[in-house]
Short mmCIF file of C-alpha atoms and ligand atoms in Angstrom, two decimals:
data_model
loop_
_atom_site.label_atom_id
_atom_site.label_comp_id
_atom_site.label_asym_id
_atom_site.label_seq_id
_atom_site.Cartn_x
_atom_site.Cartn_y
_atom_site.Cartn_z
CA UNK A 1 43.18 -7.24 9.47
CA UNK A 2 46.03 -9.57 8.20
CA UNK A 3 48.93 -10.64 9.60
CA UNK A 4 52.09 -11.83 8.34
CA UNK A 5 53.43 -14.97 9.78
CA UNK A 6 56.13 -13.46 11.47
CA UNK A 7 60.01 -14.78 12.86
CA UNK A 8 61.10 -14.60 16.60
CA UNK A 9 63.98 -12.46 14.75
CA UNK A 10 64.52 -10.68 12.37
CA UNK A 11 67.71 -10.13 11.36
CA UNK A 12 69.10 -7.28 9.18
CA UNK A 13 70.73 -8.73 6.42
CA UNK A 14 72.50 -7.20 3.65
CA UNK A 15 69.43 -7.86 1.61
CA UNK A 16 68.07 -6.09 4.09
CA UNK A 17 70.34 -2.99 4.14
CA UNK A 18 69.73 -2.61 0.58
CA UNK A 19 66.27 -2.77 0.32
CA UNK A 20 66.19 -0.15 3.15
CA UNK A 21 68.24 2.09 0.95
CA UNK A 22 66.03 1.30 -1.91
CA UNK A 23 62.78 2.12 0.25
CA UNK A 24 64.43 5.52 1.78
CA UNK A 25 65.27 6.99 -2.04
CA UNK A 26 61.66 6.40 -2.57
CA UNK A 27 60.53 7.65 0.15
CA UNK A 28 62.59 10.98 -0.10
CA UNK A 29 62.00 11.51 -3.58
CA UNK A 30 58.36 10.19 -3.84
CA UNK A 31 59.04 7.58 -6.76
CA UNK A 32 57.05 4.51 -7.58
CA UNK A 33 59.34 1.65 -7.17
CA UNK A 34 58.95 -1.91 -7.86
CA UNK A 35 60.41 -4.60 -5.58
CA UNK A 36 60.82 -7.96 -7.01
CA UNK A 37 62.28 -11.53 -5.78
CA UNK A 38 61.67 -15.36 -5.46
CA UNK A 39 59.19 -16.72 -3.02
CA UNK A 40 60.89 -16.70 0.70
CA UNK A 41 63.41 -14.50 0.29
CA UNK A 42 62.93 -12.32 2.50
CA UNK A 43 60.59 -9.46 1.30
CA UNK A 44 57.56 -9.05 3.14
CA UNK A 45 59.32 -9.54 6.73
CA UNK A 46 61.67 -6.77 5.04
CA UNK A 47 58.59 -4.66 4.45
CA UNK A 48 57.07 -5.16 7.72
CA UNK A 49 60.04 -4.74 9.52
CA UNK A 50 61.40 -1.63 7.51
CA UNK A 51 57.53 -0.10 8.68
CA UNK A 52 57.66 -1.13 11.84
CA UNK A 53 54.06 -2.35 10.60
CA UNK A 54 54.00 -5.13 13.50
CA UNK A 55 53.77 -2.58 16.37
CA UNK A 56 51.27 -0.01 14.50
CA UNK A 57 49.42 -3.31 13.63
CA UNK A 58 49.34 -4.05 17.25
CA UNK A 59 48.80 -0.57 18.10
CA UNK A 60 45.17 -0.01 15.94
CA UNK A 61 44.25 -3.80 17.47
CA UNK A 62 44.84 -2.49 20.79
CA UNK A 63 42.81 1.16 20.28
CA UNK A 64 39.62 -1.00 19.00
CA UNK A 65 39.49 -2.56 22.79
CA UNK A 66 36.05 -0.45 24.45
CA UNK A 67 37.86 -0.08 28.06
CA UNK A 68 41.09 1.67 26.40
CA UNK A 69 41.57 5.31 27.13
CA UNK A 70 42.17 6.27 23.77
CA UNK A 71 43.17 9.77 24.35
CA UNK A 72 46.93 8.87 26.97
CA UNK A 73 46.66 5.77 24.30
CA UNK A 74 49.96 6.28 21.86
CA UNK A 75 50.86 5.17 18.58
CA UNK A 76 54.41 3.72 18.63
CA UNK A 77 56.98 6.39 18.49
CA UNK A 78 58.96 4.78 15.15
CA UNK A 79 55.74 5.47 12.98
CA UNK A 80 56.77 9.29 13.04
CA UNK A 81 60.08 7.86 11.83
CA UNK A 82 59.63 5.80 9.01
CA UNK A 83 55.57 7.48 8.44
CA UNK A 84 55.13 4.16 6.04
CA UNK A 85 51.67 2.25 5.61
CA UNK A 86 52.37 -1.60 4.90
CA UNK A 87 49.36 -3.47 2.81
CA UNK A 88 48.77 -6.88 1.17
CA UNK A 89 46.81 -6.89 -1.55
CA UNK A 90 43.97 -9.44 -1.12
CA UNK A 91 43.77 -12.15 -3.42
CA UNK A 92 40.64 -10.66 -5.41
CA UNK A 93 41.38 -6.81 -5.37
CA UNK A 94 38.31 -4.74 -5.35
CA UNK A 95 37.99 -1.09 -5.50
CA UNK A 96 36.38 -0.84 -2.28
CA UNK A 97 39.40 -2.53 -1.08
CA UNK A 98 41.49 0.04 -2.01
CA UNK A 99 39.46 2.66 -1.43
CA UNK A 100 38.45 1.56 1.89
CA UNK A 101 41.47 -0.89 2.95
CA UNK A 102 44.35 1.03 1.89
CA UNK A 103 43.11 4.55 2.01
CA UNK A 104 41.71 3.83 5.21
CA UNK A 105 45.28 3.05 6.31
CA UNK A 106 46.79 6.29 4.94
CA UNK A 107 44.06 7.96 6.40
CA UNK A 108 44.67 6.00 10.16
CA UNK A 109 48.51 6.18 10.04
CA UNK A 110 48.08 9.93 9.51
CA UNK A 111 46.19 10.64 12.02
CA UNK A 112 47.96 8.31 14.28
CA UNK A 113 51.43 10.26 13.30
CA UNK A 114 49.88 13.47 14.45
CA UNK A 115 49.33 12.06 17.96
CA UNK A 116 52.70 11.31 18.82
CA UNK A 117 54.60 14.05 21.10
CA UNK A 118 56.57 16.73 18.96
CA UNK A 119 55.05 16.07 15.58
CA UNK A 120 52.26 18.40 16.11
CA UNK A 121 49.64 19.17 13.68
CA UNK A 122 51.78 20.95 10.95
CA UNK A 123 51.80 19.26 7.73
CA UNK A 124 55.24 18.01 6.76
CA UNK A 125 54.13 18.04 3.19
CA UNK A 126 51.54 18.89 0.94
CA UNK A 127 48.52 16.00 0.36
CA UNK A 128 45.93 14.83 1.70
CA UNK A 129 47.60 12.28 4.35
CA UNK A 130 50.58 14.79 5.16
CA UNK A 131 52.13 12.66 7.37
CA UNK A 132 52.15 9.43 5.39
CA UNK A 133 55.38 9.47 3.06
CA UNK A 134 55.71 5.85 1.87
CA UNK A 135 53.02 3.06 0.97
CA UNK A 136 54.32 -0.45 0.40
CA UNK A 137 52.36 -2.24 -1.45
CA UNK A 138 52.86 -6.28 -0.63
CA UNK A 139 51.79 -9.14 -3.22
CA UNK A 140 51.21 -6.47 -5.97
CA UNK A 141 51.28 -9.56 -8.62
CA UNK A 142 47.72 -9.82 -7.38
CA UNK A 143 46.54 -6.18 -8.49
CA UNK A 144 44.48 -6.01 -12.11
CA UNK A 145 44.21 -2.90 -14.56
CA UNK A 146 41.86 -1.28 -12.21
CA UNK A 147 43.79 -1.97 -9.40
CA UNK A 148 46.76 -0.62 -10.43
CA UNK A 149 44.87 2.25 -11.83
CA UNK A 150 43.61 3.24 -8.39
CA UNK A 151 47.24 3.21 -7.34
CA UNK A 152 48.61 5.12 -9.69
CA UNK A 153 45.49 7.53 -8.83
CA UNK A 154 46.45 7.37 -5.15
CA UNK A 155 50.12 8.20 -5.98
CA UNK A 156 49.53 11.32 -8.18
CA UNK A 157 46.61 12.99 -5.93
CA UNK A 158 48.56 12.11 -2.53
CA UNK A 159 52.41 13.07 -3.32
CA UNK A 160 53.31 9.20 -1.49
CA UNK A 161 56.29 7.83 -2.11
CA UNK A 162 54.76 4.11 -3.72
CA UNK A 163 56.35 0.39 -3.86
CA UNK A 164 55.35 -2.38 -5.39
CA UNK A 165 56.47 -5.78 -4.31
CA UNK A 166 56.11 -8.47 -6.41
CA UNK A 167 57.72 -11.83 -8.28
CA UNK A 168 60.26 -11.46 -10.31
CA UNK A 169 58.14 -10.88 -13.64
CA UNK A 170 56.56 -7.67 -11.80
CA UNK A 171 58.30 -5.06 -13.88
CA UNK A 172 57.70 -6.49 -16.93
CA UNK A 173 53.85 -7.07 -16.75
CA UNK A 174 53.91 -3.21 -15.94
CA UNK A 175 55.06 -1.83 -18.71
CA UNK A 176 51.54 -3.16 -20.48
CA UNK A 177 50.58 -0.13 -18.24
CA UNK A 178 52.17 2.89 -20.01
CA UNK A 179 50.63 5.68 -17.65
CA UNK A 180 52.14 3.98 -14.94
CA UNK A 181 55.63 2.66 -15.54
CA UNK A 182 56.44 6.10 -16.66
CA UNK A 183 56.27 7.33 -12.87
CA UNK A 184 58.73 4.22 -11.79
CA UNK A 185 61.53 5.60 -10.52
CA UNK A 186 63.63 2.77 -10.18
CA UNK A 187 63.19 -0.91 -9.29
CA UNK A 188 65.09 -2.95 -7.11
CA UNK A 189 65.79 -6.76 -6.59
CA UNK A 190 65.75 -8.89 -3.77
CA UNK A 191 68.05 -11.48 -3.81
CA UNK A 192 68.66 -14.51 -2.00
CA UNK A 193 71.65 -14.50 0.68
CA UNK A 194 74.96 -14.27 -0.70
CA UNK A 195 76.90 -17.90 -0.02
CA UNK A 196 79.40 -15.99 2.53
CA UNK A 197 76.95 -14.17 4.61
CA UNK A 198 74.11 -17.38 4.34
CA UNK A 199 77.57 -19.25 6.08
CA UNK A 200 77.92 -16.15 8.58
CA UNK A 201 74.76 -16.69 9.56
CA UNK A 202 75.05 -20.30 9.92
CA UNK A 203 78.14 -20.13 12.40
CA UNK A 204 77.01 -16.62 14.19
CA UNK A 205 72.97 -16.58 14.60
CA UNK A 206 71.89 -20.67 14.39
CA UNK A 207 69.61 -20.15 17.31
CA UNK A 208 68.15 -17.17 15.61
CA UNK A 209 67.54 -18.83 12.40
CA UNK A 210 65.31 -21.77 14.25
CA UNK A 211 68.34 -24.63 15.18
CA UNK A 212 67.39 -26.04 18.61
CA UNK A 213 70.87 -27.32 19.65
CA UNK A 214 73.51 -26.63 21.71
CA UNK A 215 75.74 -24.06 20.62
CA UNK A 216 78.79 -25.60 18.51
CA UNK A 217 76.29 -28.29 16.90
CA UNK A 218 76.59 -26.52 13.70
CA UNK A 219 80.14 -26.08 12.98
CA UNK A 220 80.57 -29.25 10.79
CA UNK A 221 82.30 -27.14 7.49
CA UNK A 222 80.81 -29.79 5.24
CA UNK A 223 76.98 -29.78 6.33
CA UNK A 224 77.32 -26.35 6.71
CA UNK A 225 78.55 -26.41 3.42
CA UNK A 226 75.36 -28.57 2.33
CA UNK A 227 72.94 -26.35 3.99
CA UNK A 228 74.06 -23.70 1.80
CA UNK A 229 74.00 -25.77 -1.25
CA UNK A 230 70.66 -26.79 -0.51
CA UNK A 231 68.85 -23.87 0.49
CA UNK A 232 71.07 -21.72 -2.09
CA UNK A 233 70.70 -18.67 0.75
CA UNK A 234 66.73 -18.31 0.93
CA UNK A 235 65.89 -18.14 4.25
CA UNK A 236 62.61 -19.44 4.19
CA UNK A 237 64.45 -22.62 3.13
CA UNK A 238 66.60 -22.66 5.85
CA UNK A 239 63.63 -21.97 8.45
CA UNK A 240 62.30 -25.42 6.66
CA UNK A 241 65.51 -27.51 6.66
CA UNK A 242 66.43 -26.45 11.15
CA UNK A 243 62.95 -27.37 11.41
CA UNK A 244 63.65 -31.00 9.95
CA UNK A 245 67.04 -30.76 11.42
CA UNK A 246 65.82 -30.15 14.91
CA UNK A 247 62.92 -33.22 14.68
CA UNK A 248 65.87 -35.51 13.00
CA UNK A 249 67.64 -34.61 16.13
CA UNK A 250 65.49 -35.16 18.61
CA UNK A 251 64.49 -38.38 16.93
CA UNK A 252 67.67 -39.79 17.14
CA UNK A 253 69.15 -38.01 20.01
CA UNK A 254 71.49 -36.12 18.29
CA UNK A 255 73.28 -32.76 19.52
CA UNK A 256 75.49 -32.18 16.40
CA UNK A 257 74.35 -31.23 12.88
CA UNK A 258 76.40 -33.75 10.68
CA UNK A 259 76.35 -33.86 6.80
CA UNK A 260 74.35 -37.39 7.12
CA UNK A 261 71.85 -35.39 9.18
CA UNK A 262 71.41 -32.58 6.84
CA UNK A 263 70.76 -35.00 3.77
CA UNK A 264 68.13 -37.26 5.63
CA UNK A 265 66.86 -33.58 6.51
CA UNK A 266 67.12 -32.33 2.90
CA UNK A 267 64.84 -35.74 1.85
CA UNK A 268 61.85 -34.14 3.80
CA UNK A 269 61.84 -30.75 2.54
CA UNK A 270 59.94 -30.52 -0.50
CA UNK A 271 61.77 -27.44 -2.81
CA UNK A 272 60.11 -25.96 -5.63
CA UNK A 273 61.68 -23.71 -8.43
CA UNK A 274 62.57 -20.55 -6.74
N1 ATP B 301 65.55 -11.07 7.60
C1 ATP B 301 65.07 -12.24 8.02
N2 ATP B 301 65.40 -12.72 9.24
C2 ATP B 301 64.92 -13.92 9.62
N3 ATP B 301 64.15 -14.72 8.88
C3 ATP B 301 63.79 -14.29 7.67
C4 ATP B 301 64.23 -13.02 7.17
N4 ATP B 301 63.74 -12.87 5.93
C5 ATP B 301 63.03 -13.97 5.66
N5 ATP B 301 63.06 -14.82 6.71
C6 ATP B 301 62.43 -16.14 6.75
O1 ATP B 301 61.95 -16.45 5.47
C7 ATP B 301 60.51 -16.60 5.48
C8 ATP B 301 59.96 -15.98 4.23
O2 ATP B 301 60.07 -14.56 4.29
P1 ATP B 301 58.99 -13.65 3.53
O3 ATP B 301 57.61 -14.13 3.80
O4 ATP B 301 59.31 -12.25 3.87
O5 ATP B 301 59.40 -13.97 2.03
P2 ATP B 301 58.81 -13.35 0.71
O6 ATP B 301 59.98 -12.95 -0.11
O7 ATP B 301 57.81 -12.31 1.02
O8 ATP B 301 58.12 -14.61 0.04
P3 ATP B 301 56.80 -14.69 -0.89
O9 ATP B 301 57.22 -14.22 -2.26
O10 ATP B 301 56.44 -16.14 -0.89
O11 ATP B 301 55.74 -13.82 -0.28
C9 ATP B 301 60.05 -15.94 6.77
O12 ATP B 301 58.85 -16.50 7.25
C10 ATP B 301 61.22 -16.21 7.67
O13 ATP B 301 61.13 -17.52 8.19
MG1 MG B 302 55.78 -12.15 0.69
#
């Protein structure tokens, strides 16, 4: 079992807000949709956290323990919410993994949804996982013709809403596969921060976003100003650049984030195209 490296918070950006508008329509209506962006932007965390995938995650760990009782056990109440199944694709895709890893999944989340109080045993829909409405799939760049075959398979026997997340570059390579870019329903992209919101975040949530000093120490306009230019509102980026910020700091026994600090900060964070 995988696990995403993970944030102390997550915090519900627009991005955010969209792509949870984007993953409800295709949810509801049962589309394949493809979900594209740069590296670090912000999409599996989006994923994970849209599914609540962390505590269901923690939830099958927990049932695999031999002294659990797994019959006053529960799964976590906000699967019967969202009913989504989160996977990675593995770097070398095989059709067991799919078979076994994914459909395994729909097959475990289902039965997991029917043990939480009030959903009861009644199918919400027709298929064979009933209760499973949504599969994201993460790194889909990494799925071959088979691959995406077996998804498109999964899709059309299971009436699951379907997304594919991917680089930007995604929805092109699909269209070589006819059969299945005629069941995308729409495709959405996931963009980096916008500059005002990236600065909202800057002067509101710091802490959150990994700066280890005292409140106020970021309120410098101009090296907040260059922490935006720099990280051009990808928040991986800005994870890197507090985390060079806070050593600089401590280094030099600094409690205010000037625009010096930022650019001897900015000459220890190796950037690639994004
Ligand atoms: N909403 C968020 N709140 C807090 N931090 C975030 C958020 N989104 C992204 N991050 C930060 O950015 C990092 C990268 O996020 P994530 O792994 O989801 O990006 P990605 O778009 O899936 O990138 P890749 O294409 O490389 O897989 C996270 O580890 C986290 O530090
Ligand atoms: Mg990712």
């Amino acid at each position: 079992m995988t696990r995403a490296i993970t944030t102390p918070t997550f915090l519900e950006t627009r991005e955010y807000q969209r792509f949870t508008e984007f993953a409800d329509a295709v949810r509801r209506d049962r589309y394949i949709g493809l979900c594209y962006g740069p590296p670090g932007v912000g999409k599996t965390l989006s994923a994970r956290h849209y599914s609540h995938w962390d505590a269901t995650e923690d939830y099958f760990i927990r049932m695999q323990r031999p002294a659990l009782d797994r019959f006053t056990y529960r799964p976590p109440a906000e699967l019967a919410a969202v009913r989504c199944v989160c996977w990675t694709a593995p770097v070398l895709v095989t059709a067991s993994h799919i078979n076994r890893g994914l459909v395994g999944w729909c097959r475990a989340v289902d039965t997991a949804i029917r043990r939480i109080p009030d959903v009861g045993w009644r199918p919400q829909s027709a298929g064979t996982f009933p209760h499973v409405e949504l599969v994201l799939v993460d790194e889909a760049d990494r799925l071959k013709t088979t691959g995406l075959e077996q998804l498109r398979d999964l899709y059309d026997r299971h009436q699951i809403g379907l997304v594919l997340i991917g680089m930007p570059g995604l929805q092109r390579r699909l269209t070589r596969y006819p059969q299945l870019y005629s069941r995308v329903g729409f495709a959405h992209e996931y963009r980096p921060l916008a500059h005002r919101e990236l600065l909202g975040l800057l002067t509101g949530h710091a802490a959150e976003l990994g700066l280890q000093l005292p409140d106020g120490a970021l309120s410098d306009p101009d090296a907040l100003a260059a922490i935006a230019r720099i990280t051009g509102g990808n928040l991986r980026l800005v994870h890197r650049i507090f985390a060079q910020i806070n050593r600089i700091a401590a280094i030099n026994n600094l409690s205010t984030v000037t625009p010096d600090l930022v650019d001897t900060a900015r000459e220890s964070l190796i950037i690639g195209a994004t």
